[in-house]
C-alpha cells in the first residue's frame, strides 16, 4: 500500500519531467529567434507603409500574431508545468528516515526511564483507546510503538543499530510512477490501464501516421497541392506570353477550392467593370469575349477578378467575404508563384533545358503581385522600354506623374531628384523624402559568372562544365537584408532572386538557381563547402584552400552569394548566352549580362558522363508541341523588358571575340534598366 502511494506521489514528477525536457529548450530557442528578429528592423520606414498598418503592431494584431497553434500549445504546456510544480511543492513525497529518538522527542543517549516516560506521554495523545482518529492510530502503531520497541527491546535495538530499522533488514521496493488507480490491475481499473497502453502505444502513433500520410499525399514539401503542380506542368507552354501566365497561375487547386457564393455575383460584376481593361479581351468582339469570360469555371473567374483588383488597387469596395477570400489568395500567392517558376525552368527538352520566356513572365507577374502594379503598366511607352510600372511601386506616384525613364531617375543626384519631384511633379518635401527612403532600399545586382571544365583547358563537347557565379547585392543604405517596400501586399515577403543562364535565341534555360540574401550564416557554410570542394578537386594545397575559403567568407559577409552548378557542354559551336538575375519583389531591379561560350570539337580521349536523352524528363502528352495560337499570343502581347533585340539573338553565329574553349561575362553588373551590355571587344 505504501509503495502504491509512493508511486502515485511520484507520477506528477514524472509527468513534469517529460513535459519540461522538450518544452524548455524549445521555448528558449523561439524566444532567441523572436528577439533577434525584432532587433533587426529591416522593413520599409516610409509613411505609406506606416499608414498601411502592415508593420504597425496594435494590441489586437499582436494577439492575432501570437495566437498560432504552436504558440498556444506552448502556453498551455507552461500552464501545466506551473500547476504541476505548485502541486508537487504542496504534497509530501519525501521518504522519511526512521529516527526513534526524534519520534519520541528525546535526545540520543537518554536513560530508559526517560524513554518510558516519553512513550507514556505520547500514548495519551495517540493511543487508539485515547484518540479515535485513524491517522493517530496509524502514527502510533507505525512510528511511536516501533520507536519505543527499538530503544527498549534488546532484539529490536540490535536490528536498529545494524539495519536502521527495528524490524531488521528492509527489502528494496521498486515501482513505476503511475497513479494508484491504474496499478489496481485486479480491479475495474485494469481495463483503463490496458486502454491507456493501447491508446498511447498503438492508436496515437497510427493516428499521427495517418494524418501525416494523408497530408503528405496531398501537399508537396513547399505546402503546395500536388494537383496544382500537375496543372502548372500541363498548362505551361514554351512561348507562353507574360499576360497569359495569369491564366495558368489561377488554375491552382488552392484557388479552385475557394467557395464561390451566390452573394459574390453582384460584387464580381462591379469588379469586372473596373478591371475589364486588364483582362485581355478583344475589343472588336467585346460581347462575345465577355460572354466567353463568364462561361469559365466560376472559381477561375473569381480568382482572376480578385487578382486583377489587387493589381489595379481596386479592392476597397470588396464585400467582407470577398475580402477574406482575397487575403487568402494573396497569402498563397508567393509559394504558388515560386512553384510556377520551377515548372517553367524544369528540364523539358532532350538536352535538359527549361523554358526562358514563361520563366520571365512568371517573375514579372510576381513583381506585379508584390507591388500591386497592373501588367499593362509594364508595356513599353514612348522612349521608356520598361513602361511606367517601376514608378508605380514608389510611394505617391500615379500615372499622372510624368518623369523620365526609371533608370535615369535612379541615377540622378538626390538634390536634382528632389527638385524634379517638388517643382514639376507637385510632391511635398515629405513625399519626396518617402521616395528617397524607398530608392535607398531598392537593390542593385552585380553578376560575376565564369564557366570552365575542371582540370582541363577549354571546353569540349560532352564536358561537364562548372558554372561559378557571384551575385552581389548593393543598396544605397548599405544594408543587405531588407523586406521590400510593398504597402499593398498585406503580408511580409522576403526578396528572392532567380539566377538563370539561358540562350534567349532558343528559349532554353541551361542553369537556374534561387538566391536569397536573408540568411548569411547558411550562405557562409554553403560557399565555404563549395569553394573547398572546388579547390580540392583542382589539386590546390591546404594553404591555398584556406585562403580561398577565407576570401569567399569575406565576400558573403560583404553582400555576395555564391551560386555553383554543372551542365553538360553541347555540341561544337559558339553560343551567346545571357545570365539573368531576376528579383521576384521589385520592378526594374533585375540584372543581366552577356556570356559567350565556345565549345570545341572533342579531342580528349574518353567521354565525360554524357547524359543520355532517355534520362531527361520528357513532356506530358499535350504539352510537348506548342500550337500556332500560343505563338501568336506571345507576339501580340506587350513586349517583356527582357525581350532581345535582333542583334542579341543571332545565336551561335553572332559576331564577337571568343577565346578558344573559354567563357566570359561581357557585362558583370549590367542592369536590365539601361545598364551596360557592351561587349569587351
PDB file of N, CA and C in Angstrom, residues 600-678:
ATOM      1  N   UNK A 600      34.539  23.480 -78.181  1.00  0.00           N
ATOM      2  CA  UNK A 600      35.424  22.909 -79.189  1.00  0.00           C
ATOM      3  C   UNK A 600      35.039  21.473 -79.512  1.00  0.00           C
ATOM      4  N   UNK A 601      35.518  21.002 -80.641  1.00  0.00           N
ATOM      5  CA  UNK A 601      35.302  19.619 -81.021  1.00  0.00           C
ATOM      6  C   UNK A 601      36.073  18.714 -80.073  1.00  0.00           C
ATOM      7  N   UNK A 602      35.512  17.568 -79.769  1.00  0.00           N
ATOM      8  CA  UNK A 602      36.121  16.699 -78.771  1.00  0.00           C
ATOM      9  C   UNK A 602      37.395  16.068 -79.323  1.00  0.00           C
ATOM     10  N   UNK A 603      38.506  16.297 -78.588  1.00  0.00           N
ATOM     11  CA  UNK A 603      39.801  15.699 -78.940  1.00  0.00           C
ATOM     12  C   UNK A 603      40.355  14.876 -77.806  1.00  0.00           C
ATOM     13  N   UNK A 604      39.856  15.105 -76.586  1.00  0.00           N
ATOM     14  CA  UNK A 604      40.337  14.335 -75.445  1.00  0.00           C
ATOM     15  C   UNK A 604      39.742  12.937 -75.483  1.00  0.00           C
ATOM     16  N   UNK A 605      40.525  11.980 -75.019  1.00  0.00           N
ATOM     17  CA  UNK A 605      40.083  10.593 -75.046  1.00  0.00           C
ATOM     18  C   UNK A 605      38.970  10.375 -74.042  1.00  0.00           C
ATOM     19  N   UNK A 606      38.107   9.428 -74.340  1.00  0.00           N
ATOM     20  CA  UNK A 606      37.049   9.067 -73.392  1.00  0.00           C
ATOM     21  C   UNK A 606      35.879  10.018 -73.467  1.00  0.00           C
ATOM     22  N   UNK A 607      34.860   9.679 -72.705  1.00  0.00           N
ATOM     23  CA  UNK A 607      33.681  10.532 -72.606  1.00  0.00           C
ATOM     24  C   UNK A 607      33.613  11.094 -71.210  1.00  0.00           C
ATOM     25  N   UNK A 608      32.820  12.153 -71.077  1.00  0.00           N
ATOM     26  CA  UNK A 608      32.733  12.831 -69.781  1.00  0.00           C
ATOM     27  C   UNK A 608      31.284  12.813 -69.306  1.00  0.00           C
ATOM     28  N   UNK A 609      30.811  11.593 -69.016  1.00  0.00           N
ATOM     29  CA  UNK A 609      29.474  11.423 -68.432  1.00  0.00           C
ATOM     30  C   UNK A 609      28.384  12.067 -69.282  1.00  0.00           C
ATOM     31  N   UNK A 610      28.441  11.756 -70.585  1.00  0.00           N
ATOM     32  CA  UNK A 610      27.423  12.319 -71.457  1.00  0.00           C
ATOM     33  C   UNK A 610      26.059  11.753 -71.054  1.00  0.00           C
ATOM     34  N   UNK A 611      25.106  12.636 -70.879  1.00  0.00           N
ATOM     35  CA  UNK A 611      23.783  12.243 -70.409  1.00  0.00           C
ATOM     36  C   UNK A 611      22.968  11.710 -71.568  1.00  0.00           C
ATOM     37  N   UNK A 612      22.386  10.576 -71.375  1.00  0.00           N
ATOM     38  CA  UNK A 612      21.516  10.008 -72.394  1.00  0.00           C
ATOM     39  C   UNK A 612      20.211  10.763 -72.456  1.00  0.00           C
ATOM     40  N   UNK A 613      19.684  10.843 -73.663  1.00  0.00           N
ATOM     41  CA  UNK A 613      18.411  11.555 -73.808  1.00  0.00           C
ATOM     42  C   UNK A 613      17.287  10.843 -73.084  1.00  0.00           C
ATOM     43  N   UNK A 614      17.472   9.537 -72.824  1.00  0.00           N
ATOM     44  CA  UNK A 614      16.435   8.801 -72.099  1.00  0.00           C
ATOM     45  C   UNK A 614      16.346   9.220 -70.651  1.00  0.00           C
ATOM     46  N   UNK A 615      17.431   9.828 -70.131  1.00  0.00           N
ATOM     47  CA  UNK A 615      17.454  10.214 -68.719  1.00  0.00           C
ATOM     48  C   UNK A 615      16.840  11.581 -68.493  1.00  0.00           C
ATOM     49  N   UNK A 616      16.551  12.312 -69.577  1.00  0.00           N
ATOM     50  CA  UNK A 616      15.978  13.646 -69.446  1.00  0.00           C
ATOM     51  C   UNK A 616      14.465  13.537 -69.394  1.00  0.00           C
ATOM     52  N   UNK A 617      13.810  14.156 -68.402  1.00  0.00           N
ATOM     53  CA  UNK A 617      12.353  14.061 -68.316  1.00  0.00           C
ATOM     54  C   UNK A 617      11.696  14.576 -69.586  1.00  0.00           C
ATOM     55  N   UNK A 618      10.730  13.868 -70.072  1.00  0.00           N
ATOM     56  CA  UNK A 618      10.008  14.282 -71.269  1.00  0.00           C
ATOM     57  C   UNK A 618       8.717  14.962 -70.887  1.00  0.00           C
ATOM     58  N   UNK A 619       8.116  15.641 -71.839  1.00  0.00           N
ATOM     59  CA  UNK A 619       6.885  16.365 -71.585  1.00  0.00           C
ATOM     60  C   UNK A 619       5.710  15.412 -71.521  1.00  0.00           C
ATOM     61  N   UNK A 620       4.689  15.849 -70.825  1.00  0.00           N
ATOM     62  CA  UNK A 620       3.457  15.085 -70.811  1.00  0.00           C
ATOM     63  C   UNK A 620       2.744  15.250 -72.148  1.00  0.00           C
ATOM     64  N   UNK A 621       1.859  14.347 -72.431  1.00  0.00           N
ATOM     65  CA  UNK A 621       1.102  14.442 -73.671  1.00  0.00           C
ATOM     66  C   UNK A 621       0.294  15.726 -73.676  1.00  0.00           C
ATOM     67  N   UNK A 622       0.359  16.421 -74.779  1.00  0.00           N
ATOM     68  CA  UNK A 622      -0.387  17.669 -74.883  1.00  0.00           C
ATOM     69  C   UNK A 622       0.434  18.874 -74.557  1.00  0.00           C
ATOM     70  N   UNK A 623       1.616  18.691 -73.911  1.00  0.00           N
ATOM     71  CA  UNK A 623       2.441  19.836 -73.565  1.00  0.00           C
ATOM     72  C   UNK A 623       3.733  19.833 -74.347  1.00  0.00           C
ATOM     73  N   UNK A 624       3.881  18.908 -75.290  1.00  0.00           N
ATOM     74  CA  UNK A 624       5.147  18.767 -75.982  1.00  0.00           C
ATOM     75  C   UNK A 624       5.260  19.748 -77.126  1.00  0.00           C
ATOM     76  N   UNK A 625       4.195  19.926 -77.881  1.00  0.00           N
ATOM     77  CA  UNK A 625       4.225  20.823 -79.025  1.00  0.00           C
ATOM     78  C   UNK A 625       3.397  22.050 -78.721  1.00  0.00           C
ATOM     79  N   UNK A 626       3.908  23.173 -79.123  1.00  0.00           N
ATOM     80  CA  UNK A 626       3.198  24.440 -78.910  1.00  0.00           C
ATOM     81  C   UNK A 626       2.405  24.778 -80.154  1.00  0.00           C
ATOM     82  N   UNK A 627       1.154  25.090 -80.013  1.00  0.00           N
ATOM     83  CA  UNK A 627       0.342  25.378 -81.178  1.00  0.00           C
ATOM     84  C   UNK A 627       0.609  26.778 -81.693  1.00  0.00           C
ATOM     85  N   UNK A 628       0.090  27.040 -82.881  1.00  0.00           N
ATOM     86  CA  UNK A 628       0.355  28.330 -83.505  1.00  0.00           C
ATOM     87  C   UNK A 628      -0.311  29.449 -82.742  1.00  0.00           C
ATOM     88  N   UNK A 629      -1.418  29.147 -82.110  1.00  0.00           N
ATOM     89  CA  UNK A 629      -2.133  30.185 -81.367  1.00  0.00           C
ATOM     90  C   UNK A 629      -1.298  30.705 -80.225  1.00  0.00           C
ATOM     91  N   UNK A 630      -0.553  29.793 -79.559  1.00  0.00           N
ATOM     92  CA  UNK A 630       0.299  30.223 -78.459  1.00  0.00           C
ATOM     93  C   UNK A 630       1.379  31.156 -78.935  1.00  0.00           C
ATOM     94  N   UNK A 631       1.960  30.868 -80.120  1.00  0.00           N
ATOM     95  CA  UNK A 631       2.997  31.752 -80.639  1.00  0.00           C
ATOM     96  C   UNK A 631       2.430  33.119 -80.967  1.00  0.00           C
ATOM     97  N   UNK A 632       1.216  33.126 -81.527  1.00  0.00           N
ATOM     98  CA  UNK A 632       0.611  34.412 -81.859  1.00  0.00           C
ATOM     99  C   UNK A 632       0.302  35.196 -80.606  1.00  0.00           C
ATOM    100  N   UNK A 633      -0.071  34.478 -79.540  1.00  0.00           N
ATOM    101  CA  UNK A 633      -0.374  35.177 -78.292  1.00  0.00           C
ATOM    102  C   UNK A 633       0.851  35.895 -77.772  1.00  0.00           C
ATOM    103  N   UNK A 634       1.990  35.282 -77.878  1.00  0.00           N
ATOM    104  CA  UNK A 634       3.199  35.923 -77.367  1.00  0.00           C
ATOM    105  C   UNK A 634       3.574  37.122 -78.215  1.00  0.00           C
ATOM    106  N   UNK A 635       3.389  36.981 -79.564  1.00  0.00           N
ATOM    107  CA  UNK A 635       3.782  38.074 -80.441  1.00  0.00           C
ATOM    108  C   UNK A 635       2.862  39.268 -80.293  1.00  0.00           C
ATOM    109  N   UNK A 636       1.566  39.010 -80.064  1.00  0.00           N
ATOM    110  CA  UNK A 636       0.617  40.114 -79.981  1.00  0.00           C
ATOM    111  C   UNK A 636       0.636  40.791 -78.634  1.00  0.00           C
ATOM    112  N   UNK A 637       1.229  40.168 -77.643  1.00  0.00           N
ATOM    113  CA  UNK A 637       1.200  40.719 -76.304  1.00  0.00           C
ATOM    114  C   UNK A 637       2.276  41.774 -76.146  1.00  0.00           C
ATOM    115  N   UNK A 638       2.259  42.470 -74.982  1.00  0.00           N
ATOM    116  CA  UNK A 638       3.249  43.524 -74.782  1.00  0.00           C
ATOM    117  C   UNK A 638       4.628  42.922 -74.688  1.00  0.00           C
ATOM    118  N   UNK A 639       5.624  43.715 -75.010  1.00  0.00           N
ATOM    119  CA  UNK A 639       6.999  43.244 -75.042  1.00  0.00           C
ATOM    120  C   UNK A 639       7.571  43.198 -73.641  1.00  0.00           C
ATOM    121  N   UNK A 640       8.117  42.066 -73.261  1.00  0.00           N
ATOM    122  CA  UNK A 640       8.761  41.952 -71.964  1.00  0.00           C
ATOM    123  C   UNK A 640       9.986  42.829 -71.922  1.00  0.00           C
ATOM    124  N   UNK A 641      10.345  43.294 -70.721  1.00  0.00           N
ATOM    125  CA  UNK A 641      11.522  44.146 -70.611  1.00  0.00           C
ATOM    126  C   UNK A 641      12.807  43.371 -70.876  1.00  0.00           C
ATOM    127  N   UNK A 642      12.702  42.028 -70.996  1.00  0.00           N
ATOM    128  CA  UNK A 642      13.882  41.234 -71.307  1.00  0.00           C
ATOM    129  C   UNK A 642      13.910  40.804 -72.767  1.00  0.00           C
ATOM    130  N   UNK A 643      12.989  41.298 -73.584  1.00  0.00           N
ATOM    131  CA  UNK A 643      12.970  40.910 -74.980  1.00  0.00           C
ATOM    132  C   UNK A 643      14.253  41.357 -75.646  1.00  0.00           C
ATOM    133  N   UNK A 644      14.829  40.478 -76.432  1.00  0.00           N
ATOM    134  CA  UNK A 644      16.118  40.746 -77.041  1.00  0.00           C
ATOM    135  C   UNK A 644      15.959  41.482 -78.355  1.00  0.00           C
ATOM    136  N   UNK A 645      16.893  42.377 -78.636  1.00  0.00           N
ATOM    137  CA  UNK A 645      16.965  42.998 -79.953  1.00  0.00           C
ATOM    138  C   UNK A 645      17.457  41.965 -80.952  1.00  0.00           C
ATOM    139  N   UNK A 646      17.342  42.318 -82.226  1.00  0.00           N
ATOM    140  CA  UNK A 646      17.750  41.376 -83.265  1.00  0.00           C
ATOM    141  C   UNK A 646      19.214  41.001 -83.147  1.00  0.00           C
ATOM    142  N   UNK A 647      20.039  41.976 -82.762  1.00  0.00           N
ATOM    143  CA  UNK A 647      21.472  41.691 -82.697  1.00  0.00           C
ATOM    144  C   UNK A 647      21.830  40.845 -81.489  1.00  0.00           C
ATOM    145  N   UNK A 648      20.901  40.728 -80.541  1.00  0.00           N
ATOM    146  CA  UNK A 648      21.194  39.948 -79.343  1.00  0.00           C
ATOM    147  C   UNK A 648      20.763  38.500 -79.474  1.00  0.00           C
ATOM    148  N   UNK A 649      20.045  38.155 -80.527  1.00  0.00           N
ATOM    149  CA  UNK A 649      19.502  36.807 -80.638  1.00  0.00           C
ATOM    150  C   UNK A 649      19.999  36.112 -81.897  1.00  0.00           C
ATOM    151  N   UNK A 650      21.163  36.427 -82.328  1.00  0.00           N
ATOM    152  CA  UNK A 650      21.694  35.806 -83.533  1.00  0.00           C
ATOM    153  C   UNK A 650      22.190  34.392 -83.285  1.00  0.00           C
ATOM    154  N   UNK A 651      22.160  33.974 -82.008  1.00  0.00           N
ATOM    155  CA  UNK A 651      22.546  32.604 -81.698  1.00  0.00           C
ATOM    156  C   UNK A 651      24.025  32.411 -81.789  1.00  0.00           C
ATOM    157  N   UNK A 652      24.398  31.244 -82.149  1.00  0.00           N
ATOM    158  CA  UNK A 652      25.805  30.899 -82.105  1.00  0.00           C
ATOM    159  C   UNK A 652      26.592  31.487 -83.258  1.00  0.00           C
ATOM    160  N   UNK A 653      25.915  32.108 -84.226  1.00  0.00           N
ATOM    161  CA  UNK A 653      26.623  32.745 -85.326  1.00  0.00           C
ATOM    162  C   UNK A 653      26.914  34.204 -85.050  1.00  0.00           C
ATOM    163  N   UNK A 654      26.594  34.713 -83.848  1.00  0.00           N
ATOM    164  CA  UNK A 654      26.819  36.126 -83.537  1.00  0.00           C
ATOM    165  C   UNK A 654      28.297  36.435 -83.578  1.00  0.00           C
ATOM    166  N   UNK A 655      28.604  37.664 -83.967  1.00  0.00           N
ATOM    167  CA  UNK A 655      29.987  38.094 -84.061  1.00  0.00           C
ATOM    168  C   UNK A 655      30.481  38.515 -82.694  1.00  0.00           C
ATOM    169  N   UNK A 656      31.764  38.349 -82.440  1.00  0.00           N
ATOM    170  CA  UNK A 656      32.357  38.772 -81.175  1.00  0.00           C
ATOM    171  C   UNK A 656      33.567  37.933 -80.896  1.00  0.00           C
ATOM    172  N   UNK A 657      34.475  38.515 -80.131  1.00  0.00           N
ATOM    173  CA  UNK A 657      35.700  37.803 -79.789  1.00  0.00           C
ATOM    174  C   UNK A 657      35.394  36.765 -78.738  1.00  0.00           C
ATOM    175  N   UNK A 658      35.740  35.527 -79.026  1.00  0.00           N
ATOM    176  CA  UNK A 658      35.539  34.431 -78.088  1.00  0.00           C
ATOM    177  C   UNK A 658      36.848  33.679 -77.960  1.00  0.00           C
ATOM    178  N   UNK A 659      37.347  33.587 -76.739  1.00  0.00           N
ATOM    179  CA  UNK A 659      38.572  32.837 -76.509  1.00  0.00           C
ATOM    180  C   UNK A 659      38.316  31.363 -76.741  1.00  0.00           C
ATOM    181  N   UNK A 660      39.306  30.663 -77.246  1.00  0.00           N
ATOM    182  CA  UNK A 660      39.127  29.252 -77.571  1.00  0.00           C
ATOM    183  C   UNK A 660      38.757  28.458 -76.326  1.00  0.00           C
ATOM    184  N   UNK A 661      37.599  27.818 -76.422  1.00  0.00           N
ATOM    185  CA  UNK A 661      37.163  26.944 -75.336  1.00  0.00           C
ATOM    186  C   UNK A 661      36.980  27.640 -74.018  1.00  0.00           C
ATOM    187  N   UNK A 662      36.692  28.915 -73.978  1.00  0.00           N
ATOM    188  CA  UNK A 662      36.530  29.636 -72.718  1.00  0.00           C
ATOM    189  C   UNK A 662      35.226  30.387 -72.732  1.00  0.00           C
ATOM    190  N   UNK A 663      34.894  30.905 -71.593  1.00  0.00           N
ATOM    191  CA  UNK A 663      33.675  31.684 -71.470  1.00  0.00           C
ATOM    192  C   UNK A 663      33.958  32.866 -70.583  1.00  0.00           C
ATOM    193  N   UNK A 664      33.313  33.989 -70.884  1.00  0.00           N
ATOM    194  CA  UNK A 664      33.481  35.155 -70.028  1.00  0.00           C
ATOM    195  C   UNK A 664      32.193  35.943 -69.977  1.00  0.00           C
ATOM    196  N   UNK A 665      32.101  36.751 -68.964  1.00  0.00           N
ATOM    197  CA  UNK A 665      30.922  37.563 -68.709  1.00  0.00           C
ATOM    198  C   UNK A 665      31.158  38.937 -69.298  1.00  0.00           C
ATOM    199  N   UNK A 666      30.356  39.316 -70.307  1.00  0.00           N
ATOM    200  CA  UNK A 666      30.617  40.556 -71.012  1.00  0.00           C
ATOM    201  C   UNK A 666      30.254  41.795 -70.214  1.00  0.00           C
ATOM    202  N   UNK A 667      29.322  41.706 -69.307  1.00  0.00           N
ATOM    203  CA  UNK A 667      28.890  42.899 -68.577  1.00  0.00           C
ATOM    204  C   UNK A 667      28.535  42.489 -67.181  1.00  0.00           C
ATOM    205  N   UNK A 668      29.502  42.498 -66.293  1.00  0.00           N
ATOM    206  CA  UNK A 668      29.327  41.912 -64.960  1.00  0.00           C
ATOM    207  C   UNK A 668      28.147  42.493 -64.222  1.00  0.00           C
ATOM    208  N   UNK A 669      28.013  43.767 -64.200  1.00  0.00           N
ATOM    209  CA  UNK A 669      26.973  44.351 -63.351  1.00  0.00           C
ATOM    210  C   UNK A 669      25.900  45.037 -64.127  1.00  0.00           C
ATOM    211  N   UNK A 670      25.645  44.632 -65.352  1.00  0.00           N
ATOM    212  CA  UNK A 670      24.670  45.345 -66.159  1.00  0.00           C
ATOM    213  C   UNK A 670      23.284  45.149 -65.593  1.00  0.00           C
ATOM    214  N   UNK A 671      22.482  46.172 -65.708  1.00  0.00           N
ATOM    215  CA  UNK A 671      21.110  46.128 -65.227  1.00  0.00           C
ATOM    216  C   UNK A 671      20.181  46.131 -66.413  1.00  0.00           C
ATOM    217  N   UNK A 672      19.057  45.489 -66.241  1.00  0.00           N
ATOM    218  CA  UNK A 672      18.087  45.432 -67.321  1.00  0.00           C
ATOM    219  C   UNK A 672      17.417  46.765 -67.548  1.00  0.00           C
ATOM    220  N   UNK A 673      17.657  47.709 -66.701  1.00  0.00           N
ATOM    221  CA  UNK A 673      17.012  49.014 -66.817  1.00  0.00           C
ATOM    222  C   UNK A 673      17.943  50.026 -67.451  1.00  0.00           C
ATOM    223  N   UNK A 674      18.678  49.639 -68.405  1.00  0.00           N
ATOM    224  CA  UNK A 674      19.507  50.597 -69.107  1.00  0.00           C
ATOM    225  C   UNK A 674      20.961  50.469 -68.791  1.00  0.00           C
ATOM    226  N   UNK A 675      21.370  49.407 -68.056  1.00  0.00           N
ATOM    227  CA  UNK A 675      22.766  49.221 -67.696  1.00  0.00           C
ATOM    228  C   UNK A 675      23.571  48.807 -68.904  1.00  0.00           C
ATOM    229  N   UNK A 676      24.889  48.805 -68.758  1.00  0.00           N
ATOM    230  CA  UNK A 676      25.781  48.493 -69.862  1.00  0.00           C
ATOM    231  C   UNK A 676      25.686  47.038 -70.221  1.00  0.00           C
ATOM    232  N   UNK A 677      25.625  46.761 -71.503  1.00  0.00           N
ATOM    233  CA  UNK A 677      25.668  45.405 -72.008  1.00  0.00           C
ATOM    234  C   UNK A 677      26.678  45.303 -73.139  1.00  0.00           C
ATOM    235  N   UNK A 678      27.603  46.218 -73.200  1.00  0.00           N
ATOM    236  CA  UNK A 678      28.558  46.240 -74.295  1.00  0.00           C
ATOM    237  C   UNK A 678      29.544  45.106 -74.145  1.00  0.00           C
TER     238      UNK A 678
END
